[in-house]
Tab-separated table of C-alpha atoms and ligand atoms in Angstrom:
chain	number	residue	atom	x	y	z
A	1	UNK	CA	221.187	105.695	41.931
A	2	UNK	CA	218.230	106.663	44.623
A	3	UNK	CA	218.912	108.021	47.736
A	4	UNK	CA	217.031	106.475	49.911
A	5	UNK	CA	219.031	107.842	53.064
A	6	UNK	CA	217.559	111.826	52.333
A	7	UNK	CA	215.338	112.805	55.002
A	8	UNK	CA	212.211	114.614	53.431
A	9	UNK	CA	210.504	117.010	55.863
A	10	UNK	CA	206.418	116.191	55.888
A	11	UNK	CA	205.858	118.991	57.913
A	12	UNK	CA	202.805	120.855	57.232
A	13	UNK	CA	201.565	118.688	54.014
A	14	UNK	CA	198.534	117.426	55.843
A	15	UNK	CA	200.464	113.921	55.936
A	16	UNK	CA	198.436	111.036	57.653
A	17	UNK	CA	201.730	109.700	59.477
A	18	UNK	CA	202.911	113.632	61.115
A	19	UNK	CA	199.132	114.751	61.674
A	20	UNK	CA	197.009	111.596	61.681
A	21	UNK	CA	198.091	109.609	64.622
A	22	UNK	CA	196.365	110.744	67.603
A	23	UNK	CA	192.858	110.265	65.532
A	24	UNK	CA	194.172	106.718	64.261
A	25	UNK	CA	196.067	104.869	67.004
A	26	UNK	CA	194.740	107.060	70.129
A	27	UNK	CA	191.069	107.681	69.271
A	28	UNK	CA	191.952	111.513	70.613
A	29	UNK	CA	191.639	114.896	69.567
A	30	UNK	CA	194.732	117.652	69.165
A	31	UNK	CA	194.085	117.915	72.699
A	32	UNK	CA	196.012	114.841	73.351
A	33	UNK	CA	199.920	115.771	74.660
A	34	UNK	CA	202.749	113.476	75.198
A	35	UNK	CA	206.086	114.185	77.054
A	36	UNK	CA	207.331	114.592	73.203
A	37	UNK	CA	206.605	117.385	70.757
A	38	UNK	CA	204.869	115.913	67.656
A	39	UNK	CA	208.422	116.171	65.417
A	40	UNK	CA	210.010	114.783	67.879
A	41	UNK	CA	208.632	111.796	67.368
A	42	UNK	CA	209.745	108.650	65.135
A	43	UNK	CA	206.919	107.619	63.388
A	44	UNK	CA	207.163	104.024	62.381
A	45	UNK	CA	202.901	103.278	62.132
A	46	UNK	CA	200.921	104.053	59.128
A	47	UNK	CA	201.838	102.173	56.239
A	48	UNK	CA	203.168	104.884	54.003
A	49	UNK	CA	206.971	105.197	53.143
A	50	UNK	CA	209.613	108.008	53.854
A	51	UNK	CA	210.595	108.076	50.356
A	52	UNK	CA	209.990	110.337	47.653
A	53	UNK	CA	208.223	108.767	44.882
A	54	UNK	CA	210.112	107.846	41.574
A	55	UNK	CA	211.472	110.735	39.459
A	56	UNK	CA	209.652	109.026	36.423
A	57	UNK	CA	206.049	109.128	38.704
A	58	UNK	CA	207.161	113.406	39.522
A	59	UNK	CA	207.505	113.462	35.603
A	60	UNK	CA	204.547	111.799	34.425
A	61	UNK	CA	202.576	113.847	37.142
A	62	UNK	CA	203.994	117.242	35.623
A	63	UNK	CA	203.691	115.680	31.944
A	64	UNK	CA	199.894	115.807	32.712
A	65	UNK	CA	199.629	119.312	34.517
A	66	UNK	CA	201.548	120.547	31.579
A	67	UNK	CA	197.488	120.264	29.504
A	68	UNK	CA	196.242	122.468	31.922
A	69	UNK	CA	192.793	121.330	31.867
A	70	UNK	CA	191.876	118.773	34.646
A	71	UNK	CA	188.328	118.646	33.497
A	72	UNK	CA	186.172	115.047	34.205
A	73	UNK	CA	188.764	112.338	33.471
A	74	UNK	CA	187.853	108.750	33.394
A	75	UNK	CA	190.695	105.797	32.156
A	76	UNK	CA	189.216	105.501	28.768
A	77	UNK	CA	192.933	105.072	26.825
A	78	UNK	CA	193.936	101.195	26.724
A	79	UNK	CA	197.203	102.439	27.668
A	80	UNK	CA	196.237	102.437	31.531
A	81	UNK	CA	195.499	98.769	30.864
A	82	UNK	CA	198.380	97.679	29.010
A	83	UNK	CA	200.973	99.273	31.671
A	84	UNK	CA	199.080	97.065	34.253
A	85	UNK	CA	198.739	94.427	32.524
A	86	UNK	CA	202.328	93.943	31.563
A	87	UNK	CA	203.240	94.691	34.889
A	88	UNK	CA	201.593	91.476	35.851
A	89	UNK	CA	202.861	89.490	33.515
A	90	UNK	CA	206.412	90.134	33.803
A	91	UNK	CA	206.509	89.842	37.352
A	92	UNK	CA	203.786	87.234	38.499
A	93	UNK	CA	203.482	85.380	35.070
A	94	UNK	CA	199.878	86.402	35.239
A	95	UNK	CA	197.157	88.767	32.906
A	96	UNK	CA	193.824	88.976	33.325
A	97	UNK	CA	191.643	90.649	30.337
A	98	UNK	CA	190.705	94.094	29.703
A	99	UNK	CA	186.769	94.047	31.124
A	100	UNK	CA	187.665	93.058	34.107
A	101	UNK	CA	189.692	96.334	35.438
A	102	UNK	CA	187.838	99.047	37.501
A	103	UNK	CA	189.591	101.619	39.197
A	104	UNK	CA	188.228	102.750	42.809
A	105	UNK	CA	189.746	105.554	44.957
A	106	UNK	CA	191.669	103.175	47.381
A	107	UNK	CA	191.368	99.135	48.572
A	108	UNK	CA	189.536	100.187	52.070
A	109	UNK	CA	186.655	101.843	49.929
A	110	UNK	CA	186.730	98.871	47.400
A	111	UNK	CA	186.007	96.223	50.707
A	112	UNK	CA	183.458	98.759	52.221
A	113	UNK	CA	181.317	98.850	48.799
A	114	UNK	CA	182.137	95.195	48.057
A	115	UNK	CA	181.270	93.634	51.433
A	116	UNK	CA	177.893	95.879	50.580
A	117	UNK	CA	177.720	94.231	47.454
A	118	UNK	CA	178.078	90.569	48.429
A	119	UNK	CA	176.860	89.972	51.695
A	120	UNK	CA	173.493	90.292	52.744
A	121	UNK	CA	172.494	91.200	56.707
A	122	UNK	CA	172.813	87.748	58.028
A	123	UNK	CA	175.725	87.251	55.882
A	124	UNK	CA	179.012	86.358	57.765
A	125	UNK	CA	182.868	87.737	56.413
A	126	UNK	CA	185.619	85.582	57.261
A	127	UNK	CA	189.168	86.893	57.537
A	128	UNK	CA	192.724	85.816	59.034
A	129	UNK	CA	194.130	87.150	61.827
A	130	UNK	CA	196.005	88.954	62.608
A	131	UNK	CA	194.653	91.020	60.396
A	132	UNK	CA	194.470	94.474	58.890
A	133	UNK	CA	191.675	96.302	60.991
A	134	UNK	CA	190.468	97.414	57.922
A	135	UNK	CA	188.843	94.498	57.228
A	136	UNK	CA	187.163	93.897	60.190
A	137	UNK	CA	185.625	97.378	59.849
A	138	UNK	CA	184.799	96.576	56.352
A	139	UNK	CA	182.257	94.291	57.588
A	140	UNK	CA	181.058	95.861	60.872
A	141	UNK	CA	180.394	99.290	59.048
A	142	UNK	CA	177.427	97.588	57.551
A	143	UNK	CA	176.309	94.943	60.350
A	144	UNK	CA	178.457	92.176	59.102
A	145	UNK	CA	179.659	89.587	61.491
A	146	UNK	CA	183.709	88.744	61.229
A	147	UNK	CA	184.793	85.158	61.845
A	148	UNK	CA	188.139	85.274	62.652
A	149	UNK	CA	190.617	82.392	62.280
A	150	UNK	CA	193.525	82.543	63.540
A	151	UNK	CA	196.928	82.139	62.033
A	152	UNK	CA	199.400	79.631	63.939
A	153	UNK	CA	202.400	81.111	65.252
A	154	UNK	CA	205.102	78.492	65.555
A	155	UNK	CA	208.813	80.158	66.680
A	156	UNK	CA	207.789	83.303	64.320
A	157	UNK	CA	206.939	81.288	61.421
A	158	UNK	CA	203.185	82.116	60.298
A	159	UNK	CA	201.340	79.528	59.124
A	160	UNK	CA	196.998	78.968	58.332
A	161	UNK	CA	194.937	76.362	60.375
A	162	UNK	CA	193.581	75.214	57.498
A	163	UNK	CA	191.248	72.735	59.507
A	164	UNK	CA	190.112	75.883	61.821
A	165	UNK	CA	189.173	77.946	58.232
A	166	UNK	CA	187.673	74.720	56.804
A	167	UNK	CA	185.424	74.461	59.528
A	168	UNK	CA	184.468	78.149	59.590
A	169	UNK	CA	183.946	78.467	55.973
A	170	UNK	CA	181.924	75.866	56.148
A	171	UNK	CA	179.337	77.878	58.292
A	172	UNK	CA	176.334	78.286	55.633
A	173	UNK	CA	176.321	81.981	56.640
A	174	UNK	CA	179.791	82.691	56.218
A	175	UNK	CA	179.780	83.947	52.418
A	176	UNK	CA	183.247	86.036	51.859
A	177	UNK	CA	186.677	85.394	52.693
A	178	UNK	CA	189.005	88.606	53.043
A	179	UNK	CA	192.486	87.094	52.350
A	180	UNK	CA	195.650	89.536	51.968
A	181	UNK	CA	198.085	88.229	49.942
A	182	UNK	CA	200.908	88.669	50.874
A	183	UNK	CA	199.655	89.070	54.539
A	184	UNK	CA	199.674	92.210	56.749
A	185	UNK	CA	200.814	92.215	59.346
A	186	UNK	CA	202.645	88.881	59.381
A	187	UNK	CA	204.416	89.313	56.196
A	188	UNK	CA	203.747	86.234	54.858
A	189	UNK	CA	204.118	85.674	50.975
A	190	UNK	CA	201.346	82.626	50.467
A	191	UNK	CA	203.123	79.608	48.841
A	192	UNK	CA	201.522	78.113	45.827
A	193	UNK	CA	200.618	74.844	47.682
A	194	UNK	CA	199.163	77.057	50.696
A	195	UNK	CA	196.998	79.596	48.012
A	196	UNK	CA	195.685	76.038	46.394
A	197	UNK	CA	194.461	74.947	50.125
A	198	UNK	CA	192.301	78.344	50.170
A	199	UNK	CA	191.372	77.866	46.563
A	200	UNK	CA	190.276	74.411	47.514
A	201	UNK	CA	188.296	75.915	50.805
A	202	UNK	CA	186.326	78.403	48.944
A	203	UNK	CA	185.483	76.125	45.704
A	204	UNK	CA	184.208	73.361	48.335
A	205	UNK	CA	182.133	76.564	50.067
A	206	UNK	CA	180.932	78.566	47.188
A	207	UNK	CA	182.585	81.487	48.860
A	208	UNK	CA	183.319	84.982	46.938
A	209	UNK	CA	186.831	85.665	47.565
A	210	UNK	CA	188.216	89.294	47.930
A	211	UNK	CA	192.081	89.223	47.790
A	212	UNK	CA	193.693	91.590	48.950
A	213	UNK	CA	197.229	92.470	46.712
A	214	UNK	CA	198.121	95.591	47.970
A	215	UNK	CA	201.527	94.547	49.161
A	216	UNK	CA	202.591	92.071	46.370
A	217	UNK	CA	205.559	94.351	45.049
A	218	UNK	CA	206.912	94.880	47.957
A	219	UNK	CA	209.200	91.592	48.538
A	220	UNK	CA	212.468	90.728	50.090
A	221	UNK	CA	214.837	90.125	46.633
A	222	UNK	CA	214.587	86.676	46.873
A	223	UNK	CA	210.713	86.553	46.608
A	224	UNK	CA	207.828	85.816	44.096
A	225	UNK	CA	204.201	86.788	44.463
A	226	UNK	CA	201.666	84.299	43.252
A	227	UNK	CA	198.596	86.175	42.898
A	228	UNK	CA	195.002	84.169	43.874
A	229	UNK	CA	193.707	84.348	40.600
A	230	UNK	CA	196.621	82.533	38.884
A	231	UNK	CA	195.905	79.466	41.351
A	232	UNK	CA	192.000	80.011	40.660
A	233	UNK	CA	192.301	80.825	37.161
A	234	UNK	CA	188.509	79.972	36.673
A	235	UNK	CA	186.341	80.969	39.750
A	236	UNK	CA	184.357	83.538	39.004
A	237	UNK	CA	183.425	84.684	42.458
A	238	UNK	CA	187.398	86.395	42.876
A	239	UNK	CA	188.069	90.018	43.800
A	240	UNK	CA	191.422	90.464	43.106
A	241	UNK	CA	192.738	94.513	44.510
A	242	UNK	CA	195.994	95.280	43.642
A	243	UNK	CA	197.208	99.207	43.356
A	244	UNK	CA	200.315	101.318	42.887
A	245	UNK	CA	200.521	102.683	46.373
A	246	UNK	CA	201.997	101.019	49.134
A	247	UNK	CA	204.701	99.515	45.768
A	248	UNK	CA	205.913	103.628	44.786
A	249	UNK	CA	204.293	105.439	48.136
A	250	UNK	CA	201.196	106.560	45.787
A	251	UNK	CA	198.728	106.048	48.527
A	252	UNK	CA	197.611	109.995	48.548
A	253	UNK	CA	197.051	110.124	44.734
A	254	UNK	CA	194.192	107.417	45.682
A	255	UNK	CA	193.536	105.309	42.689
A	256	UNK	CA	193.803	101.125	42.602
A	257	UNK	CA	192.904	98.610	40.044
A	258	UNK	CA	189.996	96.513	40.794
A	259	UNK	CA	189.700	93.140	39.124
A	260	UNK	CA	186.307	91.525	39.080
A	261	UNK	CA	185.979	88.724	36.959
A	262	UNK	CA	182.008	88.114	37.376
A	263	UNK	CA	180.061	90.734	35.348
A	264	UNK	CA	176.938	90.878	37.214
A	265	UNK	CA	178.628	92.305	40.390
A	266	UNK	CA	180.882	94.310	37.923
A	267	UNK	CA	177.801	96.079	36.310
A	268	UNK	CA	176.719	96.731	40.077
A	269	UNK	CA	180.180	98.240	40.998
A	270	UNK	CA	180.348	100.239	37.605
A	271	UNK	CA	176.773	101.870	38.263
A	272	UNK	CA	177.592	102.834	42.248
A	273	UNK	CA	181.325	104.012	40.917
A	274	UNK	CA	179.488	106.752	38.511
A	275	UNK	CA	182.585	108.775	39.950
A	276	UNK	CA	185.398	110.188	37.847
A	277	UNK	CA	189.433	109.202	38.498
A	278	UNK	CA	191.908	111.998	39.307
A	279	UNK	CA	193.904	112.573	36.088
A	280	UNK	CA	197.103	113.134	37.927
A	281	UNK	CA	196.458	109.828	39.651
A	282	UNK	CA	195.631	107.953	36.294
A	283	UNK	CA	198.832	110.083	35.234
A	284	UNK	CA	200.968	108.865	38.261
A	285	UNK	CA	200.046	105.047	38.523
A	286	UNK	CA	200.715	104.787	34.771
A	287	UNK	CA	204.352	106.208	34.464
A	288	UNK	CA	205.170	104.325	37.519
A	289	UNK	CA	204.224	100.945	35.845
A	290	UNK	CA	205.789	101.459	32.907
A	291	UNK	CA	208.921	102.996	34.119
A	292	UNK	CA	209.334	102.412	37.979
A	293	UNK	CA	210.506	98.741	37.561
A	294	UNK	CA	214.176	100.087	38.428
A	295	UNK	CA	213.889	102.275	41.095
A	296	UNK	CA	211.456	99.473	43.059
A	297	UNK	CA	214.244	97.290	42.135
A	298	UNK	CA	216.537	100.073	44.146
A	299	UNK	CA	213.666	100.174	47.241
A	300	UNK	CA	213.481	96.188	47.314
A	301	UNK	CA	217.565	96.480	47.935
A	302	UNK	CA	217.221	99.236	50.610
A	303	UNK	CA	214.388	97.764	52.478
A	304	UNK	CA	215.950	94.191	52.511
A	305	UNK	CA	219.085	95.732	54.050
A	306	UNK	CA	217.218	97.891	56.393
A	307	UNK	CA	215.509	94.392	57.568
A	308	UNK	CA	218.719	92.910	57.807
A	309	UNK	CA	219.901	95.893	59.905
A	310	UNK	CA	216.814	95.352	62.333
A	311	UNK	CA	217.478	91.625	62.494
A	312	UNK	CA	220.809	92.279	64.128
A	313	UNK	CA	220.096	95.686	66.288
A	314	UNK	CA	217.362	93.741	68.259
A	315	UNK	CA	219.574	90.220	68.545
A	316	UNK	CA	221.835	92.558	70.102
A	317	UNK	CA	220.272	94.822	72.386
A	318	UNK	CA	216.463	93.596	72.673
A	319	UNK	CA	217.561	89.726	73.136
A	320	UNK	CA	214.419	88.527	74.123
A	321	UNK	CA	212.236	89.551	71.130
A	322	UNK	CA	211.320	87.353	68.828
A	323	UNK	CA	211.439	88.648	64.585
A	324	UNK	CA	212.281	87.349	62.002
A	325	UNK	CA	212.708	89.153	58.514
A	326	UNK	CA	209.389	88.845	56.998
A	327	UNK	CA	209.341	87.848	53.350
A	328	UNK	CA	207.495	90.734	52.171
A	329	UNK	CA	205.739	94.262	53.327
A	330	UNK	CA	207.889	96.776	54.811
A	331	UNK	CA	206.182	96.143	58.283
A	332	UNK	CA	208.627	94.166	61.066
A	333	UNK	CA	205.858	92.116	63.334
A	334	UNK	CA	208.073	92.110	66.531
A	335	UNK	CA	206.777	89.801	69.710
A	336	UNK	CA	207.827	91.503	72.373
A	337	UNK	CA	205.694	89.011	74.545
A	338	UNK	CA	208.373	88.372	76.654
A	339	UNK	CA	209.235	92.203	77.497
A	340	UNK	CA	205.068	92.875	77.925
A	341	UNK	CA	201.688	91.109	79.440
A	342	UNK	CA	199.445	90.820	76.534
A	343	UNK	CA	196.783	93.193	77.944
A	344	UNK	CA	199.603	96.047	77.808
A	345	UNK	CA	198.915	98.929	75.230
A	346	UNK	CA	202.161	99.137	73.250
A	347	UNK	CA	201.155	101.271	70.908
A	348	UNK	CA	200.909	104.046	74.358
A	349	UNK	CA	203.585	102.846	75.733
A	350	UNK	CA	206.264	103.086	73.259
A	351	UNK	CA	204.609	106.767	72.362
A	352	UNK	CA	204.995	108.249	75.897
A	353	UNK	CA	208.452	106.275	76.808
A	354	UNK	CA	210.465	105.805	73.649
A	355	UNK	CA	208.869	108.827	71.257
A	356	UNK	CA	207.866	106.098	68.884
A	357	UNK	CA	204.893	106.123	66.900
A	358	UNK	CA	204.044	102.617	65.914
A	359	UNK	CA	200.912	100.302	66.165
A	360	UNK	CA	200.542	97.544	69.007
A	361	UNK	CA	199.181	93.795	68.198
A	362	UNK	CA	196.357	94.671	69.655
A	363	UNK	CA	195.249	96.984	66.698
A	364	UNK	CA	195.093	93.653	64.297
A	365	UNK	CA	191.838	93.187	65.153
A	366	UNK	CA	192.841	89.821	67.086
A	367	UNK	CA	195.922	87.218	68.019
A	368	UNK	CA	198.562	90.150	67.972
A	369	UNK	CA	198.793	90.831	71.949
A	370	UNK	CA	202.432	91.211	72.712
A	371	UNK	CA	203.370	92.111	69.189
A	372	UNK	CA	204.343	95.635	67.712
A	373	UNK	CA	204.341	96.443	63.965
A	374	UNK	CA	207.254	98.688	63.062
A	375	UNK	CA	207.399	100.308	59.569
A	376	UNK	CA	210.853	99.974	57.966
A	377	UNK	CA	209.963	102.117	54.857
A	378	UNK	CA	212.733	105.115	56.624
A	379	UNK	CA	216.207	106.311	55.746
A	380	UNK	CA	218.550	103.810	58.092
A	381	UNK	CA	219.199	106.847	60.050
A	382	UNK	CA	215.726	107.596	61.522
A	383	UNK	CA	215.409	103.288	61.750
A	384	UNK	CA	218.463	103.318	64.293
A	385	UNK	CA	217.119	106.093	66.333
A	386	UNK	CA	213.457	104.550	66.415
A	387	UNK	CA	215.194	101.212	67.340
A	388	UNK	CA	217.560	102.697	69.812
A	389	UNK	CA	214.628	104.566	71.852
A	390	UNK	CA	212.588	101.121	71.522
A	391	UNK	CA	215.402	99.302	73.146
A	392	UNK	CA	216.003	101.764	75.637
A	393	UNK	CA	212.825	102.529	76.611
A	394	UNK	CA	212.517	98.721	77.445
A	395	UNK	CA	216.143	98.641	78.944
A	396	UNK	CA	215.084	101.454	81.446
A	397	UNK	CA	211.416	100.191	82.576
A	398	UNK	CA	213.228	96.811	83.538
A	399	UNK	CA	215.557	98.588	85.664
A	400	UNK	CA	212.793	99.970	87.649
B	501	LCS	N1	194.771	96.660	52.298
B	501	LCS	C1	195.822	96.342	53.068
B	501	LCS	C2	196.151	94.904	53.332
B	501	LCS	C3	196.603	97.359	53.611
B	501	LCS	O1	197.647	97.044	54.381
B	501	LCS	C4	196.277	98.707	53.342
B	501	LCS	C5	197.056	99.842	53.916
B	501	LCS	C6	195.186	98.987	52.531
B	501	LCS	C7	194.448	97.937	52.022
B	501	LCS	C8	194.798	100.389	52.225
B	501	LCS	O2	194.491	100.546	50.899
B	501	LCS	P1	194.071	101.953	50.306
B	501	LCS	O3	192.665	102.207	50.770
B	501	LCS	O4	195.019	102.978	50.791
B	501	LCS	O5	194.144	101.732	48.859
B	501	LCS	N2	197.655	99.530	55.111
B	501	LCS	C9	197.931	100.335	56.074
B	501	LCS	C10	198.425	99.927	57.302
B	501	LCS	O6	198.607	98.782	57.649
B	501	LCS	N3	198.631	100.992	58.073
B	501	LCS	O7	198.379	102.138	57.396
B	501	LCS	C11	197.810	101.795	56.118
């Protein structure tokens, strides 16, 4: 029904992943040059898909430009709400009311004002890791210290140390957890009994919880998301972000829904966020909940084989890495520990050897030496080339 094998040239459309990368992995200018040209590249790093958004997301998009005036827009209409909402319901058996949704222009801005918001000076954020460097920045933008505990890595299965995070919560300064649920860039989906350990953690603490849903529709078939707020359906200190970007490859139209249950910090956030929404977002994130349930449906299928397909190229030809299919995300966390010395820079290596454009463990702020983090979200085409060039690239610097 969707092709998700077309190859869609991002040439020249300002795209993060063609134009972006030498800024975000390489901390360079333009001046930067590799032994590839920049479209010669596979790029398998930021986390933004290959796809064209639904047809039903182009529509609703044109459906708005078609009233011509794009004058201050705010999401007054409850109809914003009710596509959400449902969309929560039917898939995580989970609502939350009305007065609790505020949009904001993206999840990274959302932790930046939030962290602001919560933590005084002295105040400590504590986060899992590996972790999205997002979150680390989050908190060092405005002096926050990050305690990091580390997940446990046991033959590729990711796991918490709940007695490490116990302990560190327990650190009177510490007052906010970051937790992504499901995890980047593990790909863990959180059982129930694991989310109820957190809950349990945080109650005990008093901690304000931010988590972090941006991922939650994107899960192998066989997968459910439990969201935090169903297990803490009556702590008031949650954050819960969830948007429609990573799920239909929104992430330029810039708008995600902000749940925050306690209305104190929600008057704060409403009188900082004086800002208007971007009617063609409000436009785009609504069709696509109330009519992209089939073609996600389609992706979920596509991705999930495209895993598959990864599972057995590197059993094959890259023997001695260690992956298995995570159970959600579109992002393969490959250790390649046994190829590379932790201190290695993969993320160079793989750009000037292989033409591969993908971001090294070392970019998850900690406990990711060795890995890589591959995005999957490509027509199976340009996924056997990157893989090919990753495996050869290895194949030919141990023949040295
Ligand atoms: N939170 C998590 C856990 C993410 O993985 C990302 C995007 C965001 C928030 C960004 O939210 P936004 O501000 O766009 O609403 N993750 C990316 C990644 O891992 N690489 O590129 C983007």
């Amino acid at each position: 029904m969707y092709n998700f094998d077309e190859i869609i040239d991002r040439k020249n459309s300002n795209a993060m992943s063609t134009d972006g990368f030498r800024d975000y992995i390489f901390h360079a200018d333009e001046n930067m040059k590799f032994p590839y040209a920049d479209d010669e590249f596979i790029r398998m790093w930021v986390a933004d898909m290959e796809f064209a958004v639904p047809d039903v997301v182009i529509e609703g998009i044109k459906e708005r430009l078609d009233r011509r005036i794009l004058g201050y827009t705010k999401v007054f209409s409850p109809d914003y709400y009710e596509a959400f909402v449902r969309w929560c319901r039917a898939r995580y058996g989970w609502s939350f009311p009305k007065e609790e949704l505020v949009t904001s222009n993206g999840v990274v801005p959302a932790l930046y004002d939030l962290v602001e918001l919560l933590c005084s000076p002295k105040d400590k954020v504590l986060i899992l890791t590996p972790s999205y460097a997002f979150f680390k920045h989050a908190a060092a933008f405005h002096g926050r210290e990050c305690v990091c505990s580390d997940l446990i890595n046991k033959g590729g299965d990711w796991t918490i140390d709940f007695a490490d995070l116990e302990r560190k919560a327990s650190d009177p300064w510490v007052k906010l957890l970051i937790f992504c649920n499901p995890h980047n860039p593990t790909g863990r989906v959180w059982r129930e009994e694991e989310l109820k350990e957190i809950a349990r953690i945080v109650e005990k603490n008093r901690l304000w919880v931010i988590s972090d849903e941006i991922h939650c529709d994107l899960l192998r078939c066989d997968q459910i998301h439990t969201p935090l707020g169903k297990v803490m359906a009556d702590y008031n200190q949650l954050v819960t972000c969830m948007a429609p970007s990573k799920t239909f490859n929104l992430a330029g139209m810039m708008i995600s829904n902000i749940l925050i249950r306690d209305e104190s910090l929600r008057k704060l956030w409403v009188r900082r966020h004086f800002n208007c929404d971007n009617p063609l977002s409000i436009a785009a994130a609504q069709a696509a909940y109330e009519k992209g349930g089939p073609w996600l449906a389609e992706l979920r299928k596509y991705l999930d084989e495209n895993f598959a397909f990864t599972e057995r190229y590197l059993r094959e030809n890259l023997p001695k890495a260690r992956f298995k299919t995570p159970e959600a995300t579109y992002l393969a966390w490959v250790d390649l520990g046994e190829y590379f010395s932790p201190e290695e820079n993969l993320s160079e290596f793989f750009a000037w050897n292989a033409g591969v454009l993908l971001e090294g463990g070392s970019m998850f702020v900690q406990n990711g030496e060795g890995f890589i983090r591959l995005n999957l979200a490509c027509p199976r085409s340009i996924l056997e080339e990157g893989l090919r060039r990753i495996c050869e690239s290895i194949a030919r610097r141990q023949a040295k």
